[in-house]
JSON list of C-alpha atoms in Angstrom, two decimals:
[
{"chain": "P", "resi": 1, "resn": "GLU", "atom": "CA", "xyz": [70.04, 98.56, 152.80]},
{"chain": "P", "resi": 2, "resn": "ALA", "atom": "CA", "xyz": [73.77, 98.04, 153.26]},
{"chain": "P", "resi": 3, "resn": "GLY", "atom": "CA", "xyz": [75.30, 95.37, 151.08]},
{"chain": "P", "resi": 4, "resn": "VAL", "atom": "CA", "xyz": [77.52, 92.41, 151.89]},
{"chain": "P", "resi": 5, "resn": "ALA", "atom": "CA", "xyz": [80.83, 93.70, 153.25]},
{"chain": "P", "resi": 6, "resn": "GLN", "atom": "CA", "xyz": [84.11, 91.88, 152.65]},
{"chain": "P", "resi": 7, "resn": "SER", "atom": "CA", "xyz": [87.69, 92.59, 153.58]},
{"chain": "P", "resi": 8, "resn": "PRO", "atom": "CA", "xyz": [90.39, 92.81, 152.53]},
{"chain": "P", "resi": 9, "resn": "ARG", "atom": "CA", "xyz": [89.81, 93.67, 148.84]},
{"chain": "P", "resi": 10, "resn": "TYR", "atom": "CA", "xyz": [93.22, 92.35, 147.80]},
{"chain": "P", "resi": 11, "resn": "LYS", "atom": "CA", "xyz": [95.80, 90.04, 149.35]},
{"chain": "P", "resi": 12, "resn": "ILE", "atom": "CA", "xyz": [99.14, 88.79, 148.07]},
{"chain": "P", "resi": 13, "resn": "ILE", "atom": "CA", "xyz": [100.86, 86.01, 150.00]},
{"chain": "P", "resi": 14, "resn": "GLU", "atom": "CA", "xyz": [103.58, 83.48, 149.42]},
{"chain": "P", "resi": 15, "resn": "LYS", "atom": "CA", "xyz": [102.71, 79.81, 149.09]},
{"chain": "P", "resi": 16, "resn": "ARG", "atom": "CA", "xyz": [102.53, 77.95, 152.39]},
{"chain": "P", "resi": 17, "resn": "GLN", "atom": "CA", "xyz": [101.50, 81.11, 154.23]},
{"chain": "P", "resi": 18, "resn": "SER", "atom": "CA", "xyz": [98.11, 81.49, 155.83]},
{"chain": "P", "resi": 19, "resn": "VAL", "atom": "CA", "xyz": [95.39, 84.04, 155.05]},
{"chain": "P", "resi": 20, "resn": "ALA", "atom": "CA", "xyz": [91.97, 84.95, 156.40]},
{"chain": "P", "resi": 21, "resn": "PHE", "atom": "CA", "xyz": [89.00, 86.69, 154.81]},
{"chain": "P", "resi": 22, "resn": "TRP", "atom": "CA", "xyz": [86.13, 88.38, 156.58]},
{"chain": "P", "resi": 23, "resn": "CYS", "atom": "CA", "xyz": [82.48, 88.79, 155.58]},
{"chain": "P", "resi": 24, "resn": "ASN", "atom": "CA", "xyz": [79.59, 90.70, 157.10]},
{"chain": "P", "resi": 25, "resn": "PRO", "atom": "CA", "xyz": [76.29, 89.74, 155.45]},
{"chain": "P", "resi": 26, "resn": "ILE", "atom": "CA", "xyz": [73.21, 91.87, 154.95]},
{"chain": "P", "resi": 27, "resn": "SER", "atom": "CA", "xyz": [71.42, 92.35, 158.25]},
{"chain": "P", "resi": 28, "resn": "GLY", "atom": "CA", "xyz": [68.83, 89.66, 158.82]},
{"chain": "P", "resi": 29, "resn": "HIS", "atom": "CA", "xyz": [70.12, 87.28, 156.16]},
{"chain": "P", "resi": 30, "resn": "ALA", "atom": "CA", "xyz": [70.32, 83.88, 157.79]},
{"chain": "P", "resi": 31, "resn": "THR", "atom": "CA", "xyz": [72.11, 82.14, 154.93]},
{"chain": "P", "resi": 32, "resn": "LEU", "atom": "CA", "xyz": [75.74, 82.92, 154.13]},
{"chain": "P", "resi": 33, "resn": "TYR", "atom": "CA", "xyz": [77.85, 81.46, 151.34]},
{"chain": "P", "resi": 34, "resn": "TRP", "atom": "CA", "xyz": [81.53, 81.50, 150.46]},
{"chain": "P", "resi": 35, "resn": "TYR", "atom": "CA", "xyz": [82.36, 81.03, 146.77]},
{"chain": "P", "resi": 36, "resn": "GLN", "atom": "CA", "xyz": [85.67, 80.65, 144.99]},
{"chain": "P", "resi": 37, "resn": "GLN", "atom": "CA", "xyz": [85.89, 82.23, 141.54]},
{"chain": "P", "resi": 38, "resn": "ILE", "atom": "CA", "xyz": [88.95, 81.28, 139.54]},
{"chain": "P", "resi": 39, "resn": "LEU", "atom": "CA", "xyz": [89.76, 83.56, 136.61]},
{"chain": "P", "resi": 40, "resn": "GLY", "atom": "CA", "xyz": [87.58, 82.73, 133.62]},
{"chain": "P", "resi": 41, "resn": "GLN", "atom": "CA", "xyz": [85.17, 80.51, 135.54]},
{"chain": "P", "resi": 42, "resn": "GLY", "atom": "CA", "xyz": [81.88, 80.82, 137.36]},
{"chain": "P", "resi": 43, "resn": "PRO", "atom": "CA", "xyz": [81.74, 80.99, 141.15]},
{"chain": "P", "resi": 44, "resn": "LYS", "atom": "CA", "xyz": [82.02, 77.64, 142.91]},
{"chain": "P", "resi": 45, "resn": "LEU", "atom": "CA", "xyz": [80.43, 77.16, 146.32]},
{"chain": "P", "resi": 46, "resn": "LEU", "atom": "CA", "xyz": [82.89, 76.33, 149.09]},
{"chain": "P", "resi": 47, "resn": "ILE", "atom": "CA", "xyz": [80.61, 76.42, 152.12]},
{"chain": "P", "resi": 48, "resn": "GLN", "atom": "CA", "xyz": [77.06, 77.40, 153.04]},
{"chain": "P", "resi": 49, "resn": "PHE", "atom": "CA", "xyz": [75.90, 78.42, 156.52]},
{"chain": "P", "resi": 50, "resn": "GLN", "atom": "CA", "xyz": [72.36, 78.62, 157.84]},
{"chain": "P", "resi": 51, "resn": "ASN", "atom": "CA", "xyz": [72.64, 80.89, 160.87]},
{"chain": "P", "resi": 52, "resn": "ASN", "atom": "CA", "xyz": [75.79, 79.52, 162.54]},
{"chain": "P", "resi": 53, "resn": "GLY", "atom": "CA", "xyz": [75.39, 75.93, 161.31]},
{"chain": "P", "resi": 54, "resn": "VAL", "atom": "CA", "xyz": [77.07, 74.43, 158.25]},
{"chain": "P", "resi": 55, "resn": "VAL", "atom": "CA", "xyz": [74.57, 73.27, 155.60]},
{"chain": "P", "resi": 56, "resn": "ASP", "atom": "CA", "xyz": [76.96, 72.28, 152.81]},
{"chain": "P", "resi": 57, "resn": "ASP", "atom": "CA", "xyz": [80.75, 72.08, 152.86]},
{"chain": "P", "resi": 58, "resn": "SER", "atom": "CA", "xyz": [81.13, 69.25, 150.37]},
{"chain": "P", "resi": 59, "resn": "GLN", "atom": "CA", "xyz": [83.38, 71.32, 148.06]},
{"chain": "P", "resi": 60, "resn": "LEU", "atom": "CA", "xyz": [85.58, 72.77, 150.81]},
{"chain": "P", "resi": 61, "resn": "PRO", "atom": "CA", "xyz": [89.18, 71.42, 150.79]},
{"chain": "P", "resi": 62, "resn": "LYS", "atom": "CA", "xyz": [89.12, 70.70, 154.49]},
{"chain": "P", "resi": 63, "resn": "ASP", "atom": "CA", "xyz": [92.80, 69.87, 154.73]},
{"chain": "P", "resi": 64, "resn": "ARG", "atom": "CA", "xyz": [93.64, 73.55, 154.18]},
{"chain": "P", "resi": 65, "resn": "PHE", "atom": "CA", "xyz": [90.41, 75.56, 154.24]},
{"chain": "P", "resi": 66, "resn": "SER", "atom": "CA", "xyz": [88.27, 76.33, 157.27]},
{"chain": "P", "resi": 67, "resn": "ALA", "atom": "CA", "xyz": [85.35, 78.64, 157.88]},
{"chain": "P", "resi": 68, "resn": "GLU", "atom": "CA", "xyz": [83.27, 79.70, 160.81]},
{"chain": "P", "resi": 69, "resn": "ARG", "atom": "CA", "xyz": [80.27, 81.87, 161.44]},
{"chain": "P", "resi": 70, "resn": "LEU", "atom": "CA", "xyz": [80.13, 82.71, 165.09]},
{"chain": "P", "resi": 71, "resn": "LYS", "atom": "CA", "xyz": [76.83, 84.02, 166.47]},
{"chain": "P", "resi": 72, "resn": "GLY", "atom": "CA", "xyz": [75.24, 83.56, 163.05]},
{"chain": "P", "resi": 73, "resn": "VAL", "atom": "CA", "xyz": [76.36, 86.91, 161.65]},
{"chain": "P", "resi": 74, "resn": "ASP", "atom": "CA", "xyz": [79.97, 87.58, 160.52]},
{"chain": "P", "resi": 75, "resn": "SER", "atom": "CA", "xyz": [82.03, 84.86, 158.95]},
{"chain": "P", "resi": 76, "resn": "THR", "atom": "CA", "xyz": [85.71, 84.19, 158.34]},
{"chain": "P", "resi": 77, "resn": "LEU", "atom": "CA", "xyz": [87.30, 81.92, 155.76]},
{"chain": "P", "resi": 78, "resn": "LYS", "atom": "CA", "xyz": [90.87, 80.77, 156.34]},
{"chain": "P", "resi": 79, "resn": "ILE", "atom": "CA", "xyz": [93.41, 79.06, 154.14]},
{"chain": "P", "resi": 80, "resn": "GLN", "atom": "CA", "xyz": [96.42, 77.41, 155.75]},
{"chain": "P", "resi": 81, "resn": "PRO", "atom": "CA", "xyz": [98.77, 76.66, 154.07]},
{"chain": "P", "resi": 82, "resn": "ALA", "atom": "CA", "xyz": [98.01, 78.39, 150.77]},
{"chain": "P", "resi": 83, "resn": "LYS", "atom": "CA", "xyz": [98.89, 76.85, 147.39]},
{"chain": "P", "resi": 84, "resn": "LEU", "atom": "CA", "xyz": [99.42, 78.54, 144.05]},
{"chain": "P", "resi": 85, "resn": "GLU", "atom": "CA", "xyz": [96.10, 77.12, 142.78]},
{"chain": "P", "resi": 86, "resn": "ASP", "atom": "CA", "xyz": [94.24, 78.97, 145.55]},
{"chain": "P", "resi": 87, "resn": "SER", "atom": "CA", "xyz": [94.73, 82.22, 143.61]},
{"chain": "P", "resi": 88, "resn": "ALA", "atom": "CA", "xyz": [91.17, 83.38, 142.95]},
{"chain": "P", "resi": 89, "resn": "VAL", "atom": "CA", "xyz": [88.50, 85.84, 144.01]},
{"chain": "P", "resi": 90, "resn": "TYR", "atom": "CA", "xyz": [86.71, 84.75, 147.17]},
{"chain": "P", "resi": 91, "resn": "LEU", "atom": "CA", "xyz": [83.14, 85.94, 147.15]},
{"chain": "P", "resi": 92, "resn": "CYS", "atom": "CA", "xyz": [80.81, 86.04, 150.11]},
{"chain": "P", "resi": 93, "resn": "ALA", "atom": "CA", "xyz": [77.06, 86.12, 149.53]},
{"chain": "P", "resi": 94, "resn": "SER", "atom": "CA", "xyz": [74.00, 86.14, 151.72]},
{"chain": "P", "resi": 95, "resn": "SER", "atom": "CA", "xyz": [70.31, 85.52, 151.23]},
{"chain": "P", "resi": 96, "resn": "LEU", "atom": "CA", "xyz": [66.98, 85.41, 152.95]},
{"chain": "P", "resi": 97, "resn": "ALA", "atom": "CA", "xyz": [65.23, 82.08, 152.84]},
{"chain": "P", "resi": 98, "resn": "ASP", "atom": "CA", "xyz": [64.31, 81.16, 149.27]},
{"chain": "P", "resi": 99, "resn": "ARG", "atom": "CA", "xyz": [65.60, 84.42, 147.83]},
{"chain": "P", "resi": 100, "resn": "GLU", "atom": "CA", "xyz": [68.49, 85.29, 145.55]},
{"chain": "P", "resi": 101, "resn": "ASN", "atom": "CA", "xyz": [72.14, 85.46, 146.57]},
{"chain": "P", "resi": 102, "resn": "THR", "atom": "CA", "xyz": [73.48, 89.00, 147.06]},
{"chain": "P", "resi": 103, "resn": "PHE", "atom": "CA", "xyz": [77.22, 89.09, 146.57]},
{"chain": "P", "resi": 104, "resn": "GLY", "atom": "CA", "xyz": [79.94, 91.13, 148.21]},
{"chain": "P", "resi": 105, "resn": "SER", "atom": "CA", "xyz": [82.76, 92.72, 146.21]},
{"chain": "P", "resi": 106, "resn": "GLY", "atom": "CA", "xyz": [85.09, 89.84, 146.94]},
{"chain": "P", "resi": 107, "resn": "THR", "atom": "CA", "xyz": [88.70, 89.41, 148.01]},
{"chain": "P", "resi": 108, "resn": "ARG", "atom": "CA", "xyz": [91.23, 88.89, 145.24]},
{"chain": "P", "resi": 109, "resn": "LEU", "atom": "CA", "xyz": [93.90, 86.48, 146.50]},
{"chain": "P", "resi": 110, "resn": "THR", "atom": "CA", "xyz": [97.21, 86.06, 144.70]},
{"chain": "P", "resi": 111, "resn": "VAL", "atom": "CA", "xyz": [99.51, 83.30, 145.90]},
{"chain": "P", "resi": 112, "resn": "VAL", "atom": "CA", "xyz": [103.10, 83.64, 144.66]},
{"chain": "L", "resi": 1, "resn": "GLY", "atom": "CA", "xyz": [75.27, 67.11, 141.98]},
{"chain": "L", "resi": 2, "resn": "GLU", "atom": "CA", "xyz": [73.99, 69.59, 139.44]},
{"chain": "L", "resi": 3, "resn": "ASN", "atom": "CA", "xyz": [76.00, 70.34, 136.28]},
{"chain": "L", "resi": 4, "resn": "VAL", "atom": "CA", "xyz": [75.36, 73.58, 134.39]},
{"chain": "L", "resi": 5, "resn": "GLU", "atom": "CA", "xyz": [76.74, 74.06, 130.89]},
{"chain": "L", "resi": 6, "resn": "GLN", "atom": "CA", "xyz": [76.78, 77.52, 129.28]},
{"chain": "L", "resi": 7, "resn": "HIS", "atom": "CA", "xyz": [77.31, 78.55, 125.66]},
{"chain": "L", "resi": 8, "resn": "PRO", "atom": "CA", "xyz": [78.84, 80.42, 124.00]},
{"chain": "L", "resi": 9, "resn": "SER", "atom": "CA", "xyz": [81.89, 81.38, 126.04]},
{"chain": "L", "resi": 10, "resn": "THR", "atom": "CA", "xyz": [82.29, 84.62, 124.07]},
{"chain": "L", "resi": 11, "resn": "LEU", "atom": "CA", "xyz": [79.75, 86.62, 122.09]},
{"chain": "L", "resi": 12, "resn": "SER", "atom": "CA", "xyz": [80.26, 89.79, 120.07]},
{"chain": "L", "resi": 13, "resn": "VAL", "atom": "CA", "xyz": [77.34, 91.78, 118.69]},
{"chain": "L", "resi": 14, "resn": "GLN", "atom": "CA", "xyz": [76.76, 95.15, 117.10]},
{"chain": "L", "resi": 15, "resn": "GLU", "atom": "CA", "xyz": [74.92, 97.76, 119.14]},
{"chain": "L", "resi": 16, "resn": "GLY", "atom": "CA", "xyz": [71.19, 97.38, 118.61]},
{"chain": "L", "resi": 17, "resn": "ASP", "atom": "CA", "xyz": [71.37, 93.68, 117.75]},
{"chain": "L", "resi": 18, "resn": "SER", "atom": "CA", "xyz": [70.06, 90.90, 120.00]},
{"chain": "L", "resi": 19, "resn": "ALA", "atom": "CA", "xyz": [72.18, 88.53, 122.08]},
{"chain": "L", "resi": 20, "resn": "VAL", "atom": "CA", "xyz": [71.23, 85.04, 123.21]},
{"chain": "L", "resi": 21, "resn": "ILE", "atom": "CA", "xyz": [73.05, 82.94, 125.80]},
{"chain": "L", "resi": 22, "resn": "LYS", "atom": "CA", "xyz": [72.04, 79.34, 126.44]},
{"chain": "L", "resi": 23, "resn": "CYS", "atom": "CA", "xyz": [72.43, 77.05, 129.44]},
{"chain": "L", "resi": 24, "resn": "THR", "atom": "CA", "xyz": [71.59, 73.43, 130.16]},
{"chain": "L", "resi": 25, "resn": "TYR", "atom": "CA", "xyz": [71.29, 71.72, 133.52]},
{"chain": "L", "resi": 26, "resn": "SER", "atom": "CA", "xyz": [71.31, 68.10, 134.60]},
{"chain": "L", "resi": 27, "resn": "ASP", "atom": "CA", "xyz": [69.27, 67.85, 137.81]},
{"chain": "L", "resi": 28, "resn": "SER", "atom": "CA", "xyz": [65.53, 67.70, 137.19]},
{"chain": "L", "resi": 29, "resn": "ALA", "atom": "CA", "xyz": [64.98, 68.81, 140.81]},
{"chain": "L", "resi": 30, "resn": "SER", "atom": "CA", "xyz": [66.41, 72.26, 140.05]},
{"chain": "L", "resi": 31, "resn": "ASN", "atom": "CA", "xyz": [63.62, 74.83, 140.16]},
{"chain": "L", "resi": 32, "resn": "TYR", "atom": "CA", "xyz": [65.27, 78.24, 140.29]},
{"chain": "L", "resi": 33, "resn": "PHE", "atom": "CA", "xyz": [67.39, 79.75, 137.52]},
{"chain": "L", "resi": 34, "resn": "PRO", "atom": "CA", "xyz": [69.02, 83.16, 138.05]},
{"chain": "L", "resi": 35, "resn": "TRP", "atom": "CA", "xyz": [71.21, 85.11, 135.66]},
{"chain": "L", "resi": 36, "resn": "TYR", "atom": "CA", "xyz": [74.05, 87.28, 136.96]},
{"chain": "L", "resi": 37, "resn": "LYS", "atom": "CA", "xyz": [75.98, 90.07, 135.23]},
{"chain": "L", "resi": 38, "resn": "GLN", "atom": "CA", "xyz": [79.56, 90.67, 136.29]},
{"chain": "L", "resi": 39, "resn": "GLU", "atom": "CA", "xyz": [81.48, 93.69, 135.07]},
{"chain": "L", "resi": 40, "resn": "LEU", "atom": "CA", "xyz": [85.26, 93.61, 135.21]},
{"chain": "L", "resi": 41, "resn": "GLY", "atom": "CA", "xyz": [86.50, 93.66, 138.79]},
{"chain": "L", "resi": 42, "resn": "LYS", "atom": "CA", "xyz": [83.00, 93.91, 140.25]},
{"chain": "L", "resi": 43, "resn": "ARG", "atom": "CA", "xyz": [80.60, 91.62, 142.07]},
{"chain": "L", "resi": 44, "resn": "PRO", "atom": "CA", "xyz": [78.07, 89.44, 140.25]},
{"chain": "L", "resi": 45, "resn": "GLN", "atom": "CA", "xyz": [74.69, 91.15, 140.21]},
{"chain": "L", "resi": 46, "resn": "LEU", "atom": "CA", "xyz": [71.35, 89.47, 139.66]},
{"chain": "L", "resi": 47, "resn": "ILE", "atom": "CA", "xyz": [69.66, 90.74, 136.50]},
{"chain": "L", "resi": 48, "resn": "ILE", "atom": "CA", "xyz": [66.74, 88.35, 136.16]},
{"chain": "L", "resi": 49, "resn": "ASP", "atom": "CA", "xyz": [65.59, 85.00, 137.49]},
{"chain": "L", "resi": 50, "resn": "ILE", "atom": "CA", "xyz": [62.93, 82.44, 136.68]},
{"chain": "L", "resi": 51, "resn": "ARG", "atom": "CA", "xyz": [61.29, 79.65, 138.63]},
{"chain": "L", "resi": 52, "resn": "SER", "atom": "CA", "xyz": [60.27, 76.33, 137.17]},
{"chain": "L", "resi": 53, "resn": "ASN", "atom": "CA", "xyz": [56.55, 77.08, 137.32]},
{"chain": "L", "resi": 54, "resn": "VAL", "atom": "CA", "xyz": [56.81, 79.63, 134.48]},
{"chain": "L", "resi": 55, "resn": "GLY", "atom": "CA", "xyz": [58.18, 79.34, 130.96]},
{"chain": "L", "resi": 56, "resn": "GLU", "atom": "CA", "xyz": [59.18, 82.92, 130.25]},
{"chain": "L", "resi": 57, "resn": "LYS", "atom": "CA", "xyz": [59.86, 86.16, 132.09]},
{"chain": "L", "resi": 58, "resn": "LYS", "atom": "CA", "xyz": [60.63, 89.60, 130.72]},
{"chain": "L", "resi": 59, "resn": "ASP", "atom": "CA", "xyz": [62.07, 92.76, 132.22]},
{"chain": "L", "resi": 60, "resn": "GLN", "atom": "CA", "xyz": [62.42, 95.59, 129.70]},
{"chain": "L", "resi": 61, "resn": "ARG", "atom": "CA", "xyz": [65.17, 94.50, 127.23]},
{"chain": "L", "resi": 62, "resn": "ILE", "atom": "CA", "xyz": [65.95, 91.26, 129.06]},
{"chain": "L", "resi": 63, "resn": "ALA", "atom": "CA", "xyz": [64.01, 88.02, 128.90]},
{"chain": "L", "resi": 64, "resn": "VAL", "atom": "CA", "xyz": [64.62, 84.49, 130.10]},
{"chain": "L", "resi": 65, "resn": "THR", "atom": "CA", "xyz": [62.97, 81.34, 128.76]},
{"chain": "L", "resi": 66, "resn": "LEU", "atom": "CA", "xyz": [62.89, 77.92, 130.41]},
{"chain": "L", "resi": 67, "resn": "ASN", "atom": "CA", "xyz": [62.24, 74.51, 128.88]},
{"chain": "L", "resi": 68, "resn": "LYS", "atom": "CA", "xyz": [61.94, 72.04, 131.78]},
{"chain": "L", "resi": 69, "resn": "THR", "atom": "CA", "xyz": [61.51, 69.03, 129.52]},
{"chain": "L", "resi": 70, "resn": "ALA", "atom": "CA", "xyz": [64.74, 69.69, 127.69]},
{"chain": "L", "resi": 71, "resn": "LYS", "atom": "CA", "xyz": [66.43, 71.08, 130.83]},
{"chain": "L", "resi": 72, "resn": "HIS", "atom": "CA", "xyz": [67.61, 74.27, 129.21]},
{"chain": "L", "resi": 73, "resn": "PHE", "atom": "CA", "xyz": [67.12, 77.97, 129.73]},
{"chain": "L", "resi": 74, "resn": "SER", "atom": "CA", "xyz": [68.23, 81.02, 127.80]},
{"chain": "L", "resi": 75, "resn": "LEU", "atom": "CA", "xyz": [68.89, 84.71, 128.30]},
{"chain": "L", "resi": 76, "resn": "HIS", "atom": "CA", "xyz": [67.78, 87.09, 125.58]},
{"chain": "L", "resi": 77, "resn": "ILE", "atom": "CA", "xyz": [68.96, 90.70, 125.44]},
{"chain": "L", "resi": 78, "resn": "THR", "atom": "CA", "xyz": [67.35, 92.91, 122.80]},
{"chain": "L", "resi": 79, "resn": "GLU", "atom": "CA", "xyz": [68.54, 96.28, 121.49]},
{"chain": "L", "resi": 80, "resn": "THR", "atom": "CA", "xyz": [71.96, 95.74, 123.02]},
{"chain": "L", "resi": 81, "resn": "GLN", "atom": "CA", "xyz": [73.99, 98.71, 124.22]},
{"chain": "L", "resi": 82, "resn": "PRO", "atom": "CA", "xyz": [77.72, 99.07, 124.94]},
{"chain": "L", "resi": 83, "resn": "GLU", "atom": "CA", "xyz": [76.98, 99.09, 128.68]},
{"chain": "L", "resi": 84, "resn": "ASP", "atom": "CA", "xyz": [75.62, 95.56, 128.33]},
{"chain": "L", "resi": 85, "resn": "SER", "atom": "CA", "xyz": [79.21, 94.42, 127.80]},
{"chain": "L", "resi": 86, "resn": "ALA", "atom": "CA", "xyz": [80.11, 92.13, 130.72]},
{"chain": "L", "resi": 87, "resn": "VAL", "atom": "CA", "xyz": [80.38, 88.48, 131.70]},
{"chain": "L", "resi": 88, "resn": "TYR", "atom": "CA", "xyz": [77.01, 86.80, 132.15]},
{"chain": "L", "resi": 89, "resn": "PHE", "atom": "CA", "xyz": [76.57, 83.72, 134.33]},
{"chain": "L", "resi": 90, "resn": "CYS", "atom": "CA", "xyz": [73.62, 81.38, 134.46]},
{"chain": "L", "resi": 91, "resn": "ALA", "atom": "CA", "xyz": [72.96, 79.29, 137.55]},
{"chain": "L", "resi": 92, "resn": "ALA", "atom": "CA", "xyz": [70.62, 76.60, 138.80]},
{"chain": "L", "resi": 93, "resn": "SER", "atom": "CA", "xyz": [69.40, 75.79, 142.27]},
{"chain": "L", "resi": 94, "resn": "THR", "atom": "CA", "xyz": [66.84, 73.84, 144.22]},
{"chain": "L", "resi": 95, "resn": "ARG", "atom": "CA", "xyz": [65.21, 76.69, 146.10]},
{"chain": "L", "resi": 96, "resn": "GLY", "atom": "CA", "xyz": [62.92, 76.21, 149.00]},
{"chain": "L", "resi": 97, "resn": "SER", "atom": "CA", "xyz": [65.12, 73.57, 150.58]},
{"chain": "L", "resi": 98, "resn": "THR", "atom": "CA", "xyz": [68.00, 73.92, 152.99]},
{"chain": "L", "resi": 99, "resn": "LEU", "atom": "CA", "xyz": [70.40, 72.93, 150.21]},
{"chain": "L", "resi": 100, "resn": "GLY", "atom": "CA", "xyz": [69.63, 75.94, 148.02]},
{"chain": "L", "resi": 101, "resn": "ARG", "atom": "CA", "xyz": [73.14, 76.24, 146.66]},
{"chain": "L", "resi": 102, "resn": "LEU", "atom": "CA", "xyz": [73.71, 77.83, 143.26]},
{"chain": "L", "resi": 103, "resn": "TYR", "atom": "CA", "xyz": [75.56, 75.90, 140.56]},
{"chain": "L", "resi": 104, "resn": "PHE", "atom": "CA", "xyz": [77.05, 78.33, 138.04]},
{"chain": "L", "resi": 105, "resn": "GLY", "atom": "CA", "xyz": [77.92, 78.00, 134.40]},
{"chain": "L", "resi": 106, "resn": "ARG", "atom": "CA", "xyz": [81.37, 79.05, 133.20]},
{"chain": "L", "resi": 107, "resn": "GLY", "atom": "CA", "xyz": [80.18, 82.41, 131.94]},
{"chain": "L", "resi": 108, "resn": "THR", "atom": "CA", "xyz": [79.77, 84.23, 128.62]},
{"chain": "L", "resi": 109, "resn": "GLN", "atom": "CA", "xyz": [81.83, 87.29, 127.80]},
{"chain": "L", "resi": 110, "resn": "LEU", "atom": "CA", "xyz": [79.47, 89.59, 125.89]},
{"chain": "L", "resi": 111, "resn": "THR", "atom": "CA", "xyz": [80.97, 92.47, 123.93]},
{"chain": "L", "resi": 112, "resn": "VAL", "atom": "CA", "xyz": [78.69, 95.05, 122.33]},
{"chain": "L", "resi": 113, "resn": "TRP", "atom": "CA", "xyz": [80.41, 97.16, 119.66]},
{"chain": "L", "resi": 114, "resn": "PRO", "atom": "CA", "xyz": [79.15, 100.70, 119.09]}
]
C-alpha cells in the first residue's frame, strides 16, 4: 500500500511569513494526525482529525496555526505568521481505528 | 494529560551486546505502548508495540516488557548490530477511544559500535 505522502520536504521562510504543508494519508485511514518534532525531542501532537472532524487540537497554537481536512482525506496545516521557534519537522500520520500511527516523511521547516 | 519519561537519552554499546531503554508513564488509563525507530532524516517507524493485557512481547531480537503496576515499560534489543543505530522513541496512548493520541518520550540515541 502507498504510504503517507507529505509535501514539501523542506521549506525555508523568514519570520512573520506564512507557510502551508500538505498531507495525503493512506487510503481508508479515517484518523489523521499532525505532529511537531523539534530537534532532539519526540513528536508532539498538534491536531487529530477523525474523518473531517477535529478530535483533539488542545496543543495547537491557534493564534498562528490552523489545519483543515476537507472531505475527510487530504489535510493542510498552515502557520501564519511564523516565528523562529516554529522551526521543526512537521510530521503527518494516519491510522485505522485502534491501530498504530503510520508516519509520512515530514516537512522540515526552517524559520530565519 | 499523559507524561512519558524516557531514559537514557544516549546509549552506546558494542556490537553483539544488549541494549535496554526504559520509559515511565503517568496515566493509568494508557493501554497501548508502541516503540518507534527513527533513523537520521527519516520518518519514525513502528518496530514493536504492546497492549496492557500482556506483560511481554518478543519479535526476533526485540522485546518489550510492561509493568502496569509500576507504570513502566522497556525495550530490549539483543545481539545489537550497527544498523540498529538510530533514535528510539517510546509512546503511550489510550487506544480504543476517540482520543487515541500518542504521547512520546524524548527519545534515546542508540549507537552500536562495530
